Amino acid sequence: MTDTIQPVSIGRKQAATAWSRPHLSAEEARTAIRAAGVALLDERRPLTSDELADLAHVPDASVPSLAALAHEVRLAWCGDTVEVEGILSAKTGGCPEDCHFCSQSSAFDTPVKATPFLDTDEVVAAAEETAALGASEFCIVLAVRGPDERIMRRILDLVPIIGDRTGLNVAVSAGILDPDQARRLAEGGVHRYNHNLETARSYFPEVVTTHEYDERVDTCRLVVDNGMELCCGVLLGMGETVDQRLELLDELREVGPAEVPMNFLKPMVGTPFAGRPAVEALEAIRWIAVFRLGLPSVILRYAGGREFTLGDLQAMGMTSGINALIIGNYLTYLGRSPADDLKMLDDLRMPIGALSPVI
Amino acid sequence: MPAHCDGCGRPSAECGGCRWEYDPPRFCPECGLRLAVVVTPVGHRERCKVHGPLPVDPR
Ligand code: SF4
Ligand SMILES: [Zn+2]
Ligand SMILES: [Zn+2]
């Protein structure tokens, strides 16, 4: 019998994230976090890849300190405003691509049934729902490899109608673009175009076999070159290593997005990644903080999987570097109630508004 | 008691309900066929090609 408190293991099994080097000691972590604070807050210079790698390796006990710095950096670089967005899957399922996490791929036998492009009235009604929640951005998402001419016309019809009826900025996610399509979307008033890198270049072949990483990078470049804001997201928890998460962060810093949605894998029945373990909540907080510290001026958005991964820790993400969120439901599954998110922002005294990238 | 689980479509005798709280119904509770589902920011609706629209789910 001893009178010291012994830890008792409860809760979910630790997701197996592969670390290629040991964690820093507590003292090394304090030094690394302090140095990052000086760089980002006093010198206002971006961190190097090596500095970010050190921060990614702080011990679990230092994650709250890392998160606190990420929050301070977000306030210093972006202010306290939170950007709220609603998203709509306007054409669901039947996608010819084989992204192994996705329930909308026709390569896998999933519960999601393919449905055609929604009517204009339905899309506008969803945008109105979004506006009523106080959002400033509405994203029309289509499960396609890239837009064909019919889809291009529908998008170009919808964008001004939604803008006029709701006053929302309209974003679009319609896959791989060619230069002419990127130009037409920009001219047609698309404010932001979403095209995710999802994972590291070196892990991408494990995730997608029907297109190349460079096709994604090329579309991201076209978005920026045509003057649209680039929204370029990540999906953590697919089995990538820590080094690959850092590689992805470097890749993102290269393409220069205005917004980075942070998704965490919610394993989908019938997909090859159905059995992957959840990202642990504290790991999610660590990576939110590391991505904020690597991308200090970006709009870092809470996106899919936060209910699954973070559960009750969602408010902590908001003080770990996040400054935007998707409100309400996602594309094929539901989010927590908008009232809960709005109350969380109110409790944290974070005002809602539109954000633009810091030039 | 519905004839089928709306999470996986199996007969209720084989599945007592496996739908995660953040998933909309995906299979018709009457016939077990896949539903056409539309998820919008604040709602979702489902339609079976045989049995028509499902009653509105409070979730
Ligand atoms: S391109 Fe998009 S919709 Fe198609 S399988 Fe990949 S993630 Fe899913
Ligand atoms: Zn079931
Ligand atoms: Zn039916």
Short mmCIF file of C-alpha atoms and ligand atoms in Angstrom, two decimals:
data_model
loop_
_atom_site.label_atom_id
_atom_site.label_comp_id
_atom_site.label_asym_id
_atom_site.label_seq_id
_atom_site.Cartn_x
_atom_site.Cartn_y
_atom_site.Cartn_z
CA MET A 1 0.00 0.00 0.00
CA THR A 2 1.30 3.44 -0.88
CA ASP A 3 -0.11 6.89 -0.28
CA THR A 4 1.05 8.31 -3.62
CA ILE A 5 -1.60 8.60 -6.28
CA GLN A 6 -1.25 5.90 -8.90
CA PRO A 7 -2.46 6.58 -12.47
CA VAL A 8 -5.26 4.32 -13.59
CA SER A 9 -5.75 3.72 -17.30
CA ILE A 10 -9.24 4.56 -18.49
CA GLY A 11 -10.68 5.72 -21.81
CA ARG A 12 -9.83 4.99 -25.40
CA LYS A 13 -6.73 3.26 -26.63
CA GLN A 14 -4.04 5.71 -27.76
CA ALA A 15 -4.13 6.08 -31.52
CA ALA A 16 -0.83 4.85 -32.88
CA THR A 17 0.84 7.97 -34.23
CA ALA A 18 4.36 7.04 -35.30
CA TRP A 19 7.02 9.28 -33.74
CA SER A 20 10.47 9.09 -35.33
CA ARG A 21 12.30 10.81 -32.44
CA PRO A 22 11.75 11.12 -28.69
CA HIS A 23 9.72 13.89 -27.11
CA LEU A 24 11.59 16.90 -25.72
CA SER A 25 12.20 17.03 -21.99
CA ALA A 26 9.97 19.42 -20.01
CA GLU A 27 12.80 21.94 -19.85
CA GLU A 28 13.60 21.68 -23.55
CA ALA A 29 9.90 22.13 -24.29
CA ARG A 30 9.74 25.30 -22.17
CA THR A 31 12.76 26.69 -24.01
CA ALA A 32 11.33 25.84 -27.44
CA ILE A 33 7.93 27.37 -26.63
CA ARG A 34 9.56 30.54 -25.25
CA ALA A 35 11.76 30.90 -28.35
CA ALA A 36 8.74 30.43 -30.63
CA GLY A 37 6.92 33.16 -28.71
CA VAL A 38 9.81 35.59 -29.20
CA ALA A 39 9.97 34.77 -32.92
CA LEU A 40 6.25 35.09 -33.61
CA LEU A 41 5.22 37.82 -31.16
CA ASP A 42 8.30 40.06 -30.83
CA GLU A 43 10.25 39.53 -34.04
CA ARG A 44 7.13 38.68 -36.04
CA ARG A 45 8.98 36.20 -38.16
CA PRO A 46 7.67 32.80 -39.28
CA LEU A 47 9.14 29.75 -37.61
CA THR A 48 11.53 27.47 -39.45
CA SER A 49 10.65 23.86 -40.19
CA ASP A 50 13.13 22.74 -37.52
CA GLU A 51 11.53 24.97 -34.90
CA LEU A 52 8.10 23.57 -35.80
CA ALA A 53 9.44 20.01 -35.56
CA ASP A 54 10.67 20.74 -32.01
CA LEU A 55 7.27 22.15 -31.04
CA ALA A 56 5.51 19.09 -32.44
CA HIS A 57 7.61 16.98 -30.05
CA VAL A 58 6.82 18.65 -26.73
CA PRO A 59 5.64 16.14 -24.12
CA ASP A 60 1.90 15.77 -23.47
CA ALA A 61 2.19 17.80 -20.29
CA SER A 62 3.45 20.79 -22.31
CA VAL A 63 0.60 20.72 -24.84
CA PRO A 64 -1.52 23.25 -22.87
CA SER A 65 1.46 25.68 -22.84
CA LEU A 66 1.90 25.15 -26.57
CA ALA A 67 -1.82 25.78 -27.06
CA ALA A 68 -1.65 28.95 -24.96
CA LEU A 69 1.11 30.31 -27.19
CA ALA A 70 -0.85 29.37 -30.32
CA HIS A 71 -3.85 31.30 -28.95
CA GLU A 72 -1.70 34.34 -28.25
CA VAL A 73 -0.24 34.16 -31.75
CA ARG A 74 -3.70 33.89 -33.28
CA LEU A 75 -4.84 37.00 -31.35
CA ALA A 76 -1.71 38.94 -32.32
CA TRP A 77 -1.82 37.99 -36.01
CA CYS A 78 -5.57 37.64 -36.67
CA GLY A 79 -7.46 39.31 -33.82
CA ASP A 80 -10.26 37.81 -31.77
CA THR A 81 -12.87 37.50 -34.53
CA VAL A 82 -14.17 34.05 -35.42
CA GLU A 83 -15.37 33.36 -38.95
CA VAL A 84 -18.44 31.16 -39.18
CA GLU A 85 -19.27 29.19 -42.32
CA GLY A 86 -22.01 26.83 -43.44
CA ILE A 87 -21.36 24.10 -46.01
CA LEU A 88 -23.68 22.15 -48.28
CA SER A 89 -23.09 19.03 -50.29
CA ALA A 90 -25.00 20.12 -53.39
CA LYS A 91 -24.16 16.96 -55.34
CA THR A 92 -23.54 13.94 -53.16
CA GLY A 93 -21.85 10.59 -53.77
CA GLY A 94 -20.97 8.79 -56.98
CA CYS A 95 -17.51 10.37 -57.16
CA PRO A 96 -15.10 8.53 -59.46
CA GLU A 97 -12.08 9.28 -57.25
CA ASP A 98 -10.97 6.83 -54.56
CA CYS A 99 -9.96 8.96 -51.55
CA HIS A 100 -9.82 6.17 -48.96
CA PHE A 101 -11.48 8.23 -46.20
CA CYS A 102 -14.50 9.29 -48.23
CA SER A 103 -17.97 7.81 -48.12
CA GLN A 104 -18.85 9.57 -51.39
CA SER A 105 -16.46 7.61 -53.57
CA SER A 106 -18.13 5.18 -55.97
CA ALA A 107 -15.13 2.88 -55.47
CA PHE A 108 -16.45 1.80 -52.05
CA ASP A 109 -19.69 0.23 -50.87
CA THR A 110 -20.83 2.81 -48.31
CA PRO A 111 -24.26 3.78 -46.96
CA VAL A 112 -24.19 7.06 -48.93
CA LYS A 113 -26.49 6.97 -51.94
CA ALA A 114 -25.58 9.21 -54.87
CA THR A 115 -27.96 12.12 -55.36
CA PRO A 116 -27.97 14.65 -58.22
CA PHE A 117 -27.24 18.39 -58.04
CA LEU A 118 -29.85 19.98 -55.79
CA ASP A 119 -32.34 22.50 -57.21
CA THR A 120 -31.46 26.16 -57.02
CA ASP A 121 -34.23 26.72 -54.46
CA GLU A 122 -32.79 24.06 -52.16
CA VAL A 123 -29.29 25.50 -52.36
CA VAL A 124 -30.55 29.02 -51.71
CA ALA A 125 -32.64 27.79 -48.76
CA ALA A 126 -29.52 26.20 -47.24
CA ALA A 127 -27.61 29.47 -47.73
CA GLU A 128 -30.43 31.34 -46.01
CA GLU A 129 -30.25 28.89 -43.07
CA THR A 130 -26.53 29.62 -42.90
CA ALA A 131 -27.00 33.39 -42.98
CA ALA A 132 -29.60 33.17 -40.20
CA LEU A 133 -26.92 31.66 -37.94
CA GLY A 134 -24.73 34.75 -38.31
CA ALA A 135 -22.30 33.16 -40.74
CA SER A 136 -20.40 35.17 -43.34
CA GLU A 137 -19.39 32.36 -45.69
CA PHE A 138 -21.31 29.61 -47.48
CA CYS A 139 -19.55 26.82 -49.35
CA ILE A 140 -21.15 24.78 -52.12
CA VAL A 141 -19.45 21.40 -52.25
CA LEU A 142 -19.71 18.88 -55.08
CA ALA A 143 -18.51 15.28 -55.05
CA VAL A 144 -16.74 15.32 -58.40
CA ARG A 145 -13.24 14.85 -59.78
CA GLY A 146 -13.62 18.28 -61.35
CA PRO A 147 -16.49 20.32 -62.77
CA ASP A 148 -17.85 19.51 -66.23
CA GLU A 149 -19.47 22.25 -68.30
CA ARG A 150 -22.96 21.59 -66.91
CA ILE A 151 -21.69 21.88 -63.35
CA MET A 152 -19.69 25.01 -64.20
CA ARG A 153 -22.87 26.65 -65.51
CA ARG A 154 -24.86 25.68 -62.42
CA ILE A 155 -22.17 27.08 -60.13
CA LEU A 156 -21.89 30.30 -62.10
CA ASP A 157 -25.70 30.68 -61.94
CA LEU A 158 -25.86 29.99 -58.21
CA VAL A 159 -23.04 32.22 -56.95
CA PRO A 160 -24.61 35.62 -57.73
CA ILE A 161 -28.09 34.46 -56.66
CA ILE A 162 -26.81 33.37 -53.24
CA GLY A 163 -24.75 36.53 -52.86
CA ASP A 164 -27.73 38.76 -53.70
CA ARG A 165 -30.25 36.89 -51.55
CA THR A 166 -28.13 36.38 -48.45
CA GLY A 167 -25.16 38.76 -48.55
CA LEU A 168 -22.89 35.79 -47.82
CA ASN A 169 -19.50 35.31 -49.41
CA VAL A 170 -19.78 32.24 -51.60
CA ALA A 171 -17.10 29.56 -51.64
CA VAL A 172 -17.01 26.55 -53.93
CA SER A 173 -15.40 23.12 -53.72
CA ALA A 174 -15.65 21.25 -57.01
CA GLY A 175 -12.39 19.37 -57.36
CA ILE A 176 -9.57 19.75 -59.87
CA LEU A 177 -9.76 22.84 -62.11
CA ASP A 178 -8.21 23.71 -65.44
CA PRO A 179 -6.93 27.26 -66.00
CA ASP A 180 -10.02 28.38 -67.90
CA GLN A 181 -12.37 27.07 -65.21
CA ALA A 182 -10.37 28.84 -62.49
CA ARG A 183 -10.59 32.10 -64.41
CA ARG A 184 -14.34 31.76 -64.98
CA LEU A 185 -15.04 30.97 -61.34
CA ALA A 186 -13.00 33.97 -60.20
CA GLU A 187 -14.79 36.23 -62.69
CA GLY A 188 -18.10 34.73 -61.62
CA GLY A 189 -17.65 35.98 -58.06
CA VAL A 190 -16.39 32.91 -56.23
CA HIS A 191 -14.79 34.36 -53.12
CA ARG A 192 -12.89 31.33 -51.94
CA TYR A 193 -12.19 28.01 -53.59
CA ASN A 194 -11.65 24.92 -51.46
CA HIS A 195 -9.19 22.31 -52.56
CA ASN A 196 -7.57 20.25 -49.82
CA LEU A 197 -4.10 18.77 -49.82
CA GLU A 198 -5.41 16.43 -47.06
CA THR A 199 -2.09 14.79 -46.29
CA ALA A 200 1.65 14.81 -46.97
CA ARG A 201 2.96 14.21 -50.45
CA SER A 202 4.82 11.11 -49.19
CA TYR A 203 1.62 9.61 -47.71
CA PHE A 204 -0.76 10.60 -50.51
CA PRO A 205 -0.38 7.34 -52.51
CA GLU A 206 -1.74 5.47 -49.46
CA VAL A 207 -4.83 7.68 -49.54
CA VAL A 208 -5.65 8.31 -53.21
CA THR A 209 -4.68 6.36 -56.34
CA THR A 210 -6.89 8.04 -58.95
CA HIS A 211 -5.07 11.37 -59.10
CA GLU A 212 -1.69 12.80 -58.22
CA TYR A 213 -0.65 15.12 -55.43
CA ASP A 214 0.68 17.55 -58.02
CA GLU A 215 -2.77 17.82 -59.60
CA ARG A 216 -3.98 19.12 -56.25
CA VAL A 217 -1.08 21.51 -55.90
CA ASP A 218 -1.68 22.77 -59.45
CA THR A 219 -5.34 23.53 -58.69
CA CYS A 220 -4.31 25.35 -55.50
CA ARG A 221 -1.91 27.50 -57.55
CA LEU A 222 -4.59 28.27 -60.15
CA VAL A 223 -6.92 29.45 -57.39
CA VAL A 224 -4.33 31.86 -56.03
CA ASP A 225 -3.15 33.02 -59.49
CA ASN A 226 -6.73 33.90 -60.45
CA GLY A 227 -7.28 36.03 -57.37
CA MET A 228 -9.63 33.75 -55.42
CA GLU A 229 -8.83 33.06 -51.80
CA LEU A 230 -7.47 29.54 -51.42
CA CYS A 231 -9.04 27.31 -48.80
CA CYS A 232 -6.77 24.29 -48.48
CA GLY A 233 -7.53 21.77 -45.79
CA VAL A 234 -5.89 18.87 -44.05
CA LEU A 235 -7.24 15.58 -42.74
CA LEU A 236 -5.26 14.19 -39.83
CA GLY A 237 -5.55 10.69 -38.42
CA MET A 238 -5.36 8.60 -41.59
CA GLY A 239 -2.24 6.74 -40.44
CA GLU A 240 0.34 9.36 -41.38
CA THR A 241 3.42 9.76 -39.18
CA VAL A 242 4.38 12.82 -37.18
CA ASP A 243 7.07 13.63 -39.76
CA GLN A 244 4.43 13.46 -42.48
CA ARG A 245 2.20 15.91 -40.59
CA LEU A 246 5.16 18.28 -40.49
CA GLU A 247 5.81 17.65 -44.19
CA LEU A 248 2.17 18.57 -44.90
CA LEU A 249 2.55 21.78 -42.90
CA ASP A 250 5.60 22.72 -44.99
CA GLU A 251 3.69 21.96 -48.17
CA LEU A 252 0.85 24.23 -47.04
CA ARG A 253 3.26 27.04 -46.22
CA GLU A 254 4.44 26.69 -49.80
CA VAL A 255 0.98 27.02 -51.45
CA GLY A 256 -0.04 29.94 -49.21
CA PRO A 257 -3.72 29.40 -48.40
CA ALA A 258 -5.98 32.08 -46.92
CA GLU A 259 -7.80 29.37 -44.98
CA VAL A 260 -6.90 25.93 -43.68
CA PRO A 261 -9.78 23.73 -42.49
CA MET A 262 -8.54 21.16 -39.98
CA ASN A 263 -10.35 17.89 -40.37
CA PHE A 264 -9.83 14.85 -38.20
CA LEU A 265 -10.69 11.44 -39.57
CA LYS A 266 -14.15 10.24 -38.74
CA PRO A 267 -13.89 6.66 -39.99
CA MET A 268 -16.62 5.96 -42.55
CA VAL A 269 -18.28 2.57 -42.85
CA GLY A 270 -17.33 0.78 -46.07
CA THR A 271 -14.20 2.86 -46.79
CA PRO A 272 -10.67 1.44 -46.55
CA PHE A 273 -10.07 3.69 -43.50
CA ALA A 274 -13.19 2.52 -41.65
CA GLY A 275 -11.13 0.83 -38.94
CA ARG A 276 -8.60 3.57 -38.23
CA PRO A 277 -8.43 4.72 -34.61
CA ALA A 278 -9.57 8.21 -33.64
CA VAL A 279 -7.02 10.96 -33.11
CA GLU A 280 -6.81 11.42 -29.35
CA ALA A 281 -8.25 14.72 -28.14
CA LEU A 282 -4.96 16.00 -26.71
CA GLU A 283 -3.16 15.05 -29.94
CA ALA A 284 -5.73 17.06 -31.88
CA ILE A 285 -5.05 20.07 -29.65
CA ARG A 286 -1.28 19.62 -30.14
CA TRP A 287 -1.68 19.66 -33.93
CA ILE A 288 -4.11 22.56 -33.99
CA ALA A 289 -1.48 24.52 -32.04
CA VAL A 290 1.41 23.41 -34.29
CA PHE A 291 -0.53 24.34 -37.43
CA ARG A 292 -1.36 27.77 -35.97
CA LEU A 293 2.29 28.35 -35.06
CA GLY A 294 3.33 27.32 -38.58
CA LEU A 295 0.64 29.40 -40.28
CA PRO A 296 0.26 32.41 -37.99
CA SER A 297 -1.92 34.57 -40.25
CA VAL A 298 -4.14 31.89 -41.73
CA ILE A 299 -7.85 31.41 -41.09
CA LEU A 300 -7.63 28.07 -39.22
CA ARG A 301 -11.03 26.45 -39.28
CA TYR A 302 -12.53 23.73 -37.16
CA ALA A 303 -13.98 21.34 -39.72
CA GLY A 304 -15.07 17.72 -39.97
CA GLY A 305 -14.52 15.22 -37.19
CA ARG A 306 -14.26 17.63 -34.26
CA GLU A 307 -17.29 16.14 -32.53
CA PHE A 308 -15.79 12.68 -32.97
CA THR A 309 -12.22 13.58 -31.97
CA LEU A 310 -12.56 16.32 -29.40
CA GLY A 311 -15.88 15.59 -27.74
CA ASP A 312 -16.05 17.90 -24.74
CA LEU A 313 -12.72 19.60 -25.51
CA GLN A 314 -14.10 21.69 -28.35
CA ALA A 315 -13.78 24.99 -26.49
CA MET A 316 -10.10 24.20 -25.91
CA GLY A 317 -9.48 24.17 -29.67
CA MET A 318 -10.83 27.71 -29.81
CA THR A 319 -8.07 28.77 -27.42
CA SER A 320 -5.39 26.71 -29.20
CA GLY A 321 -5.24 28.59 -32.48
CA ILE A 322 -8.59 28.00 -34.20
CA ASN A 323 -10.31 31.19 -35.41
CA ALA A 324 -13.07 29.88 -37.64
CA LEU A 325 -15.58 27.08 -37.65
CA ILE A 326 -18.06 25.22 -39.77
CA ILE A 327 -21.39 25.61 -38.07
CA GLY A 328 -24.14 23.02 -38.17
CA ASN A 329 -23.95 19.91 -40.27
CA TYR A 330 -21.15 18.67 -42.49
CA LEU A 331 -21.49 17.16 -45.95
CA THR A 332 -22.76 13.69 -45.12
CA TYR A 333 -23.07 13.72 -41.34
CA LEU A 334 -24.27 16.02 -38.64
CA GLY A 335 -22.51 18.53 -36.45
CA ARG A 336 -23.36 19.53 -32.93
CA SER A 337 -26.16 22.04 -32.55
CA PRO A 338 -25.41 25.56 -33.87
CA ALA A 339 -26.77 26.93 -30.57
CA ASP A 340 -23.99 25.10 -28.68
CA ASP A 341 -21.32 26.56 -30.94
CA LEU A 342 -22.76 30.08 -30.73
CA LYS A 343 -22.95 29.80 -26.94
CA MET A 344 -19.34 28.57 -26.84
CA LEU A 345 -18.19 31.63 -28.81
CA ASP A 346 -20.26 33.91 -26.61
CA ASP A 347 -18.87 32.32 -23.44
CA LEU A 348 -15.35 32.78 -24.78
CA ARG A 349 -16.18 36.41 -25.70
CA MET A 350 -15.12 35.82 -29.29
CA PRO A 351 -17.02 38.04 -31.75
CA ILE A 352 -18.27 36.57 -35.04
CA GLY A 353 -17.30 38.23 -38.31
CA ALA A 354 -15.72 37.81 -41.72
CA LEU A 355 -11.97 37.37 -41.90
CA SER A 356 -9.58 38.15 -44.69
CA PRO A 357 -6.03 36.98 -44.97
CA VAL A 358 -3.43 39.32 -43.53
CA ILE A 359 -1.39 40.76 -46.37
CA MET B 1 -40.64 -1.42 -33.81
CA PRO B 2 -39.19 -0.67 -37.28
CA ALA B 3 -38.40 -3.66 -39.49
CA HIS B 4 -34.86 -2.48 -40.29
CA CYS B 5 -32.01 -0.60 -38.63
CA ASP B 6 -31.78 2.87 -40.19
CA GLY B 7 -28.01 2.89 -39.65
CA CYS B 8 -27.05 -0.27 -41.56
CA GLY B 9 -30.26 -1.53 -43.18
CA ARG B 10 -30.11 -4.98 -41.56
CA PRO B 11 -33.33 -6.48 -40.16
CA SER B 12 -34.00 -5.27 -36.61
CA ALA B 13 -33.55 -8.82 -35.34
CA GLU B 14 -29.90 -8.62 -36.44
CA CYS B 15 -29.15 -5.02 -35.47
CA GLY B 16 -30.77 -3.20 -32.61
CA GLY B 17 -29.61 0.19 -33.90
CA CYS B 18 -26.04 1.10 -34.78
CA ARG B 19 -26.45 4.67 -35.97
CA TRP B 20 -23.91 7.11 -34.46
CA GLU B 21 -25.57 10.16 -32.94
CA TYR B 22 -24.12 12.41 -35.66
CA ASP B 23 -25.19 10.27 -38.61
CA PRO B 24 -28.49 10.83 -40.39
CA PRO B 25 -30.61 7.76 -41.17
CA ARG B 26 -29.13 5.97 -44.18
CA PHE B 27 -31.53 3.04 -44.69
CA CYS B 28 -35.30 2.87 -44.83
CA PRO B 29 -36.67 1.50 -41.54
CA GLU B 30 -39.51 -0.17 -43.43
CA CYS B 31 -37.68 -1.93 -46.27
CA GLY B 32 -33.96 -1.52 -45.55
CA LEU B 33 -33.18 0.15 -48.90
CA ARG B 34 -30.58 2.94 -49.05
CA LEU B 35 -32.16 6.36 -48.60
CA ALA B 36 -31.50 9.49 -50.65
CA VAL B 37 -30.29 11.87 -47.95
CA VAL B 38 -29.89 15.64 -48.13
CA VAL B 39 -27.88 17.19 -45.30
CA THR B 40 -28.13 20.99 -44.98
CA PRO B 41 -26.44 23.19 -42.36
CA VAL B 42 -29.34 22.97 -39.93
CA GLY B 43 -31.30 19.93 -41.03
CA HIS B 44 -31.45 16.76 -43.02
CA ARG B 45 -34.12 14.87 -44.90
CA GLU B 46 -34.38 11.38 -46.23
CA ARG B 47 -36.42 9.71 -48.94
CA CYS B 48 -36.95 6.05 -49.75
CA LYS B 49 -37.73 5.36 -53.39
CA VAL B 50 -40.46 2.95 -52.29
CA HIS B 51 -41.80 4.55 -49.10
CA GLY B 52 -41.26 8.24 -49.78
CA PRO B 53 -39.98 10.80 -47.29
CA LEU B 54 -39.09 9.72 -43.77
CA PRO B 55 -40.69 11.61 -40.89
CA VAL B 56 -38.48 14.51 -39.75
CA ASP B 57 -35.79 13.27 -37.38
CA PRO B 58 -35.43 15.50 -34.32
CA ARG B 59 -31.62 15.10 -34.22
S1 SF4 C 1 -12.65 13.75 -54.71
FE1 SF4 C 1 -13.84 14.44 -52.92
S2 SF4 C 1 -15.87 13.46 -53.12
FE2 SF4 C 1 -14.45 12.40 -54.51
S3 SF4 C 1 -13.73 10.62 -53.33
FE3 SF4 C 1 -12.22 12.28 -53.05
S4 SF4 C 1 -12.90 13.37 -51.18
FE4 SF4 C 1 -14.62 12.08 -51.87
ZN ZN C 2 -27.52 -1.26 -37.66
ZN ZN C 3 -38.48 1.94 -47.91
#
